[in-house]
Amino acid sequence: MTMTARPLHEITLLSQAERFKGRPKLCSDCGVCGGELRPMMAASCVFVNNKHEEFERQFHGRNRRDGDELLFGVHRAIHIARMRTPNLEAQWSGIITSLAALLLERGLVEGVITTKAAPGTRWAPFPFLARTPEEVRASAGNKPCLSPNLEVLDEVRAVGLKRLAFIGTGCQVHALRALEPELGLEQLYVIGLPCTDNTSYPDLQRFLKVASKSPETIVHHEFMQDFRVWMRHEDGHTETINFVDLDVSALGGERGVFPAACLSCFDYQNGLADLTVGYLGAPLPPDERWQWMFVRNERGEELFELIRPSLELGQRTEGGDRRAGIQAYVGMLRKPRKRPPLPVRKFVAWLQRSKGPKGVEFARSVIEQKLLRNLVYVRDQFPRHEQRIVPGYVYRALAYTADVYAREFGRPLARVPAEAATRSEA
C-alpha cells in the first residue's frame, strides 16, 4: 500500500521509518507529496530550496532587519495576550482556534485547514477542513507531531473554496506560499504555529514515558522558560522535570528522535505566516496562559484586530544575558557532554533558573541554540545542501559567535562556498 492510499489519521500514527520510506532524506511530511500537488514538491519544499527571504519580500514587503527580527522574523508588532475567557481544552487559552472560528462566523473564509486529534489518541494530529466554528473550536489542543496538513488542499480544490484560513507550521507555510498561485484563492489567511524538533507519534510517546511518571494521563506539556518541562495531568495536577534531568540518551539522542528535516529547519518562529501565535517569550507561570503574537503584515493586523476584543493584553518581560551561555553552547556542539550525575544536575538546574535568561531573552537564547545546532547538523550531514536550505539571516543572527565557532570547529561561521562543501552526505 502506498502512503497516498492511507487515510490521513493513519499516516500520523506511523513511525518515522514507515512515514519516510521512499521519501527524500530531508522531509517533514508536510502533505504536498501525498496529494495532487505532488508535482509542485521541488518548487515548494523548504528542504529543496529555501525561499524564505524571497517570500518575506513578497508577503511582508521587506526582509528582516538587524536585531530581534533576525531571530523572530519580520513583524510590525509583538503582543502579549490571552483570551479573556479561556478555552480550558486548549493548550494555552485558545487564541488560535477562537480566531479561526471568528473568521468562519464573520464569513471571511469558507473553511479552515487545521488539525484535530486522530481517533483514539490525544496527541496524534488528524488534518482536516473545518467548515463550521464548532468544528474549529473542538479541535483545540496541541498535537505536537508531524502532520501532512497540506494534503487537505486537495479537498479545498475539489469543493471549490475561494476563501481559506490555514493553521500550520513553518515548513507547511513555506510550501503553501509557493503553492498559493496554483490554488486560485480570493483570500488566504495564514496563522502560524512556532515549531521545532517535531517528531512522529510513536517517538512522542517514547519521550513522554521518559519524562513522566504517568505518561498516559498527560493532557498538556510544554518546554518552559524556567528550564523545566511542565506536564498537566487529567486530575489537574502539574508534574515538572528539569531540562537537564531528561535522559535524551534513552531515546537515542536528538538525532534518533527528531527527523533530519527538523534538524535542518531555520524557521522556529514561522516567519512567513500573517500572524504567529506562540508561547516562547511569554511571561511565566504557564498556568496563567499568556502567549505572544507576532503581527507580520497587513493581513496579520486584520487578524489581530478581529480577535483583539476577546483578548486581555499583558506586558513583555525579559532578564539575564544569554550571550555567554550561547558561546559555551558552541563548544558543547563540537564535543557533546555526557549526562552529569544528579548533584551536578541539581546545581545546573538551580543556576539556570536563578541566573539564566528569562522572558524574551530566553526566547532569543532558545532560537539561537536551534540555529547553531541545525547549522552544525546541515554542515555535518548535508554539506552540499547548505547553499539551498540555510537562509542568509541565520549567519547574521549568529555573527557574534563567529570567533568561538571558528576556534571550536576550525572553519568560519559564514556561509561555506558551494565548491568547498565536498564531504559526502550521510
XYZ file of C-alpha atoms in Angstrom:
426
model
C 0.000 0.000 0.000
C 1.382 3.423 -0.880
C 1.419 6.368 1.504
C -1.212 8.164 -0.530
C -3.605 5.225 -0.091
C -3.640 5.639 3.709
C -6.166 7.880 5.444
C -4.541 10.955 6.988
C -5.350 9.910 10.545
C -3.474 6.642 9.973
C -0.414 8.315 8.464
C 0.146 10.354 11.608
C 0.329 7.187 13.718
C 3.246 5.742 11.752
C 6.868 5.637 12.833
C 9.494 7.761 11.116
C 10.784 4.733 9.207
C 7.314 3.993 7.841
C 6.464 7.611 7.034
C 9.661 8.472 5.236
C 10.170 5.270 3.292
C 10.852 6.221 -0.317
C 10.974 9.943 0.523
C 13.904 12.353 0.154
C 16.389 12.384 3.033
C 15.039 15.738 4.176
C 11.256 15.512 4.549
C 8.848 16.770 7.227
C 5.787 15.121 5.636
C 4.050 18.486 5.174
C 1.471 16.859 2.906
C 2.474 18.097 -0.549
C 3.923 14.741 -1.596
C 0.770 12.861 -0.582
C -1.698 14.796 -2.704
C -2.443 16.027 -6.189
C 0.048 18.882 -5.839
C 2.971 16.479 -5.625
C 4.434 17.671 -8.981
C 4.983 21.023 -7.226
C 7.109 19.471 -4.475
C 10.516 20.585 -5.754
C 9.276 24.127 -6.320
C 7.673 24.435 -2.881
C 9.703 22.360 -0.409
C 11.811 24.380 2.017
C 14.283 21.484 2.175
C 14.827 21.533 -1.574
C 15.158 25.297 -1.973
C 14.574 27.630 0.952
C 12.886 30.738 -0.488
C 12.165 32.283 2.892
C 13.841 35.618 2.208
C 12.237 35.873 -1.226
C 8.819 35.177 0.302
C 9.429 37.736 3.071
C 9.728 40.420 0.415
C 6.697 39.099 -1.444
C 4.316 38.723 1.501
C 5.703 41.132 4.110
C 7.187 43.791 1.840
C 10.738 43.545 3.172
C 13.360 41.288 4.739
C 14.390 41.003 8.372
C 16.116 43.970 9.978
C 19.098 43.603 12.279
C 18.246 42.915 15.896
C 15.363 40.785 17.140
C 13.875 40.325 13.683
C 16.823 38.101 12.762
C 15.501 35.651 15.352
C 11.763 36.362 15.464
C 11.076 37.221 11.826
C 9.616 40.290 10.135
C 6.964 41.864 12.347
C 5.023 45.072 12.767
C 4.114 44.423 16.387
C 4.528 41.892 19.194
C 1.684 41.459 21.674
C 1.469 39.526 24.930
C -2.072 38.184 25.178
C -4.514 35.588 26.417
C -8.226 35.026 25.939
C -10.392 36.844 28.485
C -12.480 33.681 28.655
C -10.035 30.829 28.088
C -10.904 27.555 26.461
C -9.754 25.094 29.122
C -9.358 22.364 26.486
C -6.757 24.428 24.642
C -3.003 24.161 25.156
C -2.990 27.792 26.296
C -6.119 29.950 26.238
C -7.493 29.133 22.785
C -6.422 32.198 20.796
C -5.797 30.337 17.538
C -8.991 28.280 17.457
C -11.065 31.257 18.633
C -9.619 33.405 15.851
C -10.198 30.770 13.178
C -13.776 30.266 14.407
C -14.356 34.027 14.138
C -13.180 34.006 10.539
C -15.885 31.459 9.759
C -18.546 33.255 11.813
C -17.896 36.553 10.022
C -17.928 34.895 6.602
C -14.358 35.944 5.906
C -13.453 32.366 5.000
C -15.350 29.294 3.849
C -13.066 26.780 5.505
C -10.097 26.356 7.837
C -7.344 23.769 7.434
C -6.410 22.711 10.952
C -5.853 19.541 12.986
C -7.840 17.579 15.497
C -6.728 14.528 17.449
C -6.686 11.269 15.500
C -9.319 8.790 16.727
C -8.260 7.030 19.900
C -5.364 9.419 20.621
C -4.720 12.672 22.426
C -1.598 13.792 20.578
C -1.646 12.404 17.038
C -2.778 15.074 14.541
C -5.587 14.499 12.069
C -5.537 17.285 9.425
C -8.987 18.261 8.207
C -11.000 21.024 6.579
C -13.237 22.651 9.202
C -16.356 24.249 7.754
C -18.058 25.447 10.964
C -16.888 27.437 14.017
C -17.863 24.487 16.206
C -15.539 22.171 14.294
C -12.644 24.585 14.763
C -13.231 25.092 18.483
C -13.489 21.339 19.008
C -10.002 20.928 17.509
C -8.334 22.908 20.331
C -5.275 21.419 21.970
C -1.700 20.722 20.999
C -0.852 17.873 18.605
C 2.970 18.114 18.599
C 3.681 15.568 15.867
C 4.413 15.578 12.152
C 1.211 16.340 10.268
C 0.537 16.323 6.482
C -1.769 19.369 6.615
C -1.198 20.412 3.014
C -2.751 17.222 1.685
C -6.095 18.760 2.698
C -5.612 21.267 -0.150
C -6.938 18.526 -2.446
C -10.309 18.798 -0.697
C -10.207 22.599 -0.834
C -9.720 22.474 -4.583
C -12.288 19.708 -5.070
C -15.093 21.646 -3.376
C -14.037 24.940 -4.958
C -13.383 27.037 -1.857
C -12.119 30.538 -2.605
C -11.613 31.945 0.908
C -9.419 29.883 3.219
C -7.599 30.044 6.532
C -4.632 27.795 7.204
C -3.138 26.884 10.583
C 0.244 25.214 10.358
C 3.974 25.017 10.964
C 6.830 26.801 9.215
C 7.672 24.102 6.661
C 3.989 23.823 5.752
C 3.628 27.596 5.419
C 6.699 27.861 3.176
C 5.215 25.276 0.817
C 1.798 26.928 0.986
C 3.272 30.299 -0.008
C 4.899 28.653 -3.027
C 1.667 26.873 -3.961
C -0.610 29.871 -3.453
C -0.673 30.920 -7.143
C -1.878 27.413 -8.065
C -4.822 27.427 -5.652
C -6.989 30.104 -7.261
C -7.946 31.585 -3.902
C -9.505 35.004 -3.468
C -8.434 35.226 0.173
C -5.929 33.320 2.294
C -5.226 33.906 5.983
C -2.163 32.146 7.384
C -1.965 31.598 11.153
C 1.438 30.276 12.130
C 2.418 27.780 14.821
C 6.014 28.019 16.100
C 7.623 24.633 15.724
C 10.915 22.947 16.493
C 12.106 19.405 16.980
C 8.900 17.809 15.791
C 8.609 14.052 15.782
C 6.422 11.072 14.971
C 3.621 9.989 17.276
C 5.405 6.801 18.434
C 8.517 8.832 19.287
C 6.438 11.357 21.224
C 5.023 8.507 23.271
C 8.574 7.315 23.961
C 9.557 10.789 25.123
C 6.593 11.107 27.491
C 7.471 7.755 29.043
C 10.981 9.024 29.744
C 9.803 12.401 31.066
C 6.772 11.449 33.178
C 5.788 9.043 35.938
C 2.322 8.795 34.375
C 2.609 9.461 30.625
C -0.829 8.087 29.805
C -2.597 10.793 31.890
C -0.785 13.859 30.472
C -3.177 16.288 28.791
C -0.758 19.173 28.097
C 3.011 19.507 28.153
C 5.463 22.229 27.196
C 9.136 23.177 27.482
C 9.041 26.356 29.550
C 11.440 29.212 30.195
C 12.170 28.116 33.767
C 14.159 25.287 32.139
C 11.585 22.661 33.034
C 9.058 20.601 31.110
C 5.609 21.264 32.577
C 3.142 18.378 32.243
C -0.508 18.806 33.251
C -2.421 15.617 34.037
C -6.061 14.589 33.780
C -6.668 15.151 37.502
C -5.381 18.744 37.241
C -2.012 18.337 38.964
C 1.167 19.537 37.280
C 4.339 17.490 37.048
C 7.670 19.107 36.149
C 11.110 17.846 35.180
C 14.275 19.889 34.671
C 15.618 20.023 31.137
C 18.961 18.792 32.447
C 17.298 15.734 34.018
C 15.818 14.495 30.743
C 17.600 11.307 29.719
C 17.868 12.007 25.994
C 20.247 9.063 25.601
C 17.348 6.721 26.439
C 15.707 7.981 23.245
C 18.781 7.528 21.090
C 19.774 11.187 21.330
C 18.329 14.103 19.381
C 19.319 12.595 16.054
C 17.489 9.402 16.955
C 14.216 11.120 17.863
C 13.894 14.070 15.519
C 13.674 13.771 11.722
C 16.573 15.070 9.659
C 14.288 17.782 8.276
C 13.533 19.186 11.736
C 17.272 19.278 12.456
C 17.698 21.236 9.202
C 14.970 23.826 9.835
C 15.684 27.519 10.446
C 12.176 28.901 10.947
C 11.231 28.215 14.567
C 9.041 31.338 14.696
C 7.114 30.637 11.461
C 8.189 33.855 9.825
C 6.071 33.558 6.665
C 2.700 33.451 8.431
C 0.489 36.542 8.551
C 0.154 36.126 12.309
C 2.232 33.820 14.517
C 0.939 32.795 17.934
C 3.309 31.073 20.358
C 4.485 30.993 23.957
C 8.284 31.110 23.968
C 8.759 34.699 25.151
C 5.532 34.992 27.134
C 5.640 35.569 30.903
C 5.559 32.708 33.392
C 3.857 30.864 35.011
C 2.328 28.685 32.287
C -0.929 28.245 34.188
C -1.635 31.947 33.551
C -1.809 31.032 29.845
C -0.008 34.068 28.383
C 1.231 33.857 24.799
C 2.959 36.199 22.397
C 1.649 37.162 18.984
C 3.675 38.397 16.007
C 1.790 40.637 13.590
C 3.825 40.276 10.398
C 1.903 42.104 7.679
C -1.349 43.928 6.869
C -3.345 40.712 6.864
C -1.847 39.855 10.234
C -3.061 43.213 11.544
C -6.534 42.355 10.296
C -6.425 39.037 12.129
C -5.192 40.628 15.359
C -7.861 43.318 15.301
C -10.515 40.656 14.713
C -9.602 38.769 17.902
C -8.490 41.784 19.963
C -11.848 42.451 21.693
C -11.647 38.945 23.161
C -8.074 39.362 24.432
C -6.505 40.523 27.641
C -3.180 42.184 26.842
C -0.105 41.891 29.057
C 3.479 43.126 29.216
C 6.677 41.696 27.775
C 9.299 40.653 30.302
C 12.960 39.820 29.965
C 16.022 39.339 32.108
C 19.518 37.911 32.162
C 22.086 37.752 29.394
C 22.169 34.776 27.043
C 25.374 35.512 25.186
C 27.948 33.824 27.418
C 25.781 30.712 27.583
C 25.309 30.636 23.817
C 29.052 30.849 23.212
C 29.600 27.982 25.667
C 26.922 26.035 23.797
C 29.052 26.192 20.632
C 31.721 24.146 22.408
C 29.106 21.635 23.547
C 28.009 21.191 19.936
C 31.555 20.337 18.932
C 32.064 17.976 21.852
C 28.758 16.837 23.381
C 28.898 16.131 27.088
C 27.552 13.103 28.866
C 24.592 13.483 31.197
C 26.087 14.677 34.503
C 25.425 12.970 37.869
C 22.417 14.017 39.928
C 24.154 16.508 42.277
C 25.617 18.335 39.289
C 22.234 18.347 37.530
C 20.589 19.879 40.599
C 23.166 22.658 40.653
C 22.824 23.287 36.912
C 19.015 23.452 37.215
C 19.293 25.956 40.082
C 21.811 28.024 38.135
C 19.606 28.079 35.024
C 16.546 29.217 36.960
C 18.314 31.806 39.088
C 20.866 33.216 36.634
C 19.616 32.146 33.205
C 17.810 34.243 30.607
C 14.139 34.994 31.169
C 11.197 36.139 29.071
C 12.144 37.462 25.663
C 15.853 36.892 26.396
C 15.056 33.211 26.976
C 13.337 33.140 23.582
C 16.407 34.643 21.929
C 18.559 32.026 23.642
C 16.470 29.061 22.521
C 16.221 30.216 18.931
C 19.954 30.882 18.675
C 20.674 27.422 20.072
C 18.434 25.849 17.438
C 20.025 27.885 14.645
C 23.512 26.878 15.771
C 22.682 23.230 16.296
C 20.922 22.940 12.951
C 23.664 24.761 11.061
C 26.211 22.313 12.502
C 23.919 19.408 11.609
C 23.478 20.521 7.995
C 27.218 21.043 7.597
C 27.948 17.614 9.079
C 25.241 15.624 7.316
C 24.212 17.555 4.183
C 27.044 19.989 3.380
C 26.098 20.391 -0.261
C 22.614 21.473 0.782
C 23.787 24.458 2.815
C 23.620 26.894 -0.089
C 19.998 25.996 -0.765
C 18.456 25.481 2.659
C 20.180 27.867 5.099
C 18.794 31.428 4.799
C 21.134 34.404 4.967
C 19.587 35.727 8.173
C 20.990 32.731 10.075
C 24.588 33.895 9.612
C 23.679 37.480 10.511
C 21.872 36.370 13.656
C 24.815 34.266 14.840
C 27.610 36.655 13.813
C 28.582 37.428 17.413
C 29.561 33.758 17.882
C 31.842 33.748 14.804
C 35.129 33.789 16.720
C 34.263 30.972 19.109
C 32.683 28.979 16.261
C 35.846 29.273 14.167
C 38.005 28.301 17.148
C 35.905 25.254 18.030
C 35.204 23.945 14.531
C 38.233 25.166 12.618
C 36.064 26.722 9.925
C 34.255 30.039 9.530
C 30.705 30.592 10.670
C 29.995 32.437 7.400
C 28.381 30.535 4.568
C 30.623 27.842 3.135
C 31.155 28.289 -0.642
C 29.475 25.559 -2.659
C 32.765 24.297 -4.070
C 34.140 23.837 -0.555
C 31.311 21.571 0.601
C 32.755 18.324 -0.641
C 32.161 15.882 2.194
C 29.861 13.000 1.485
C 26.344 13.251 2.788
C 25.160 10.754 5.356
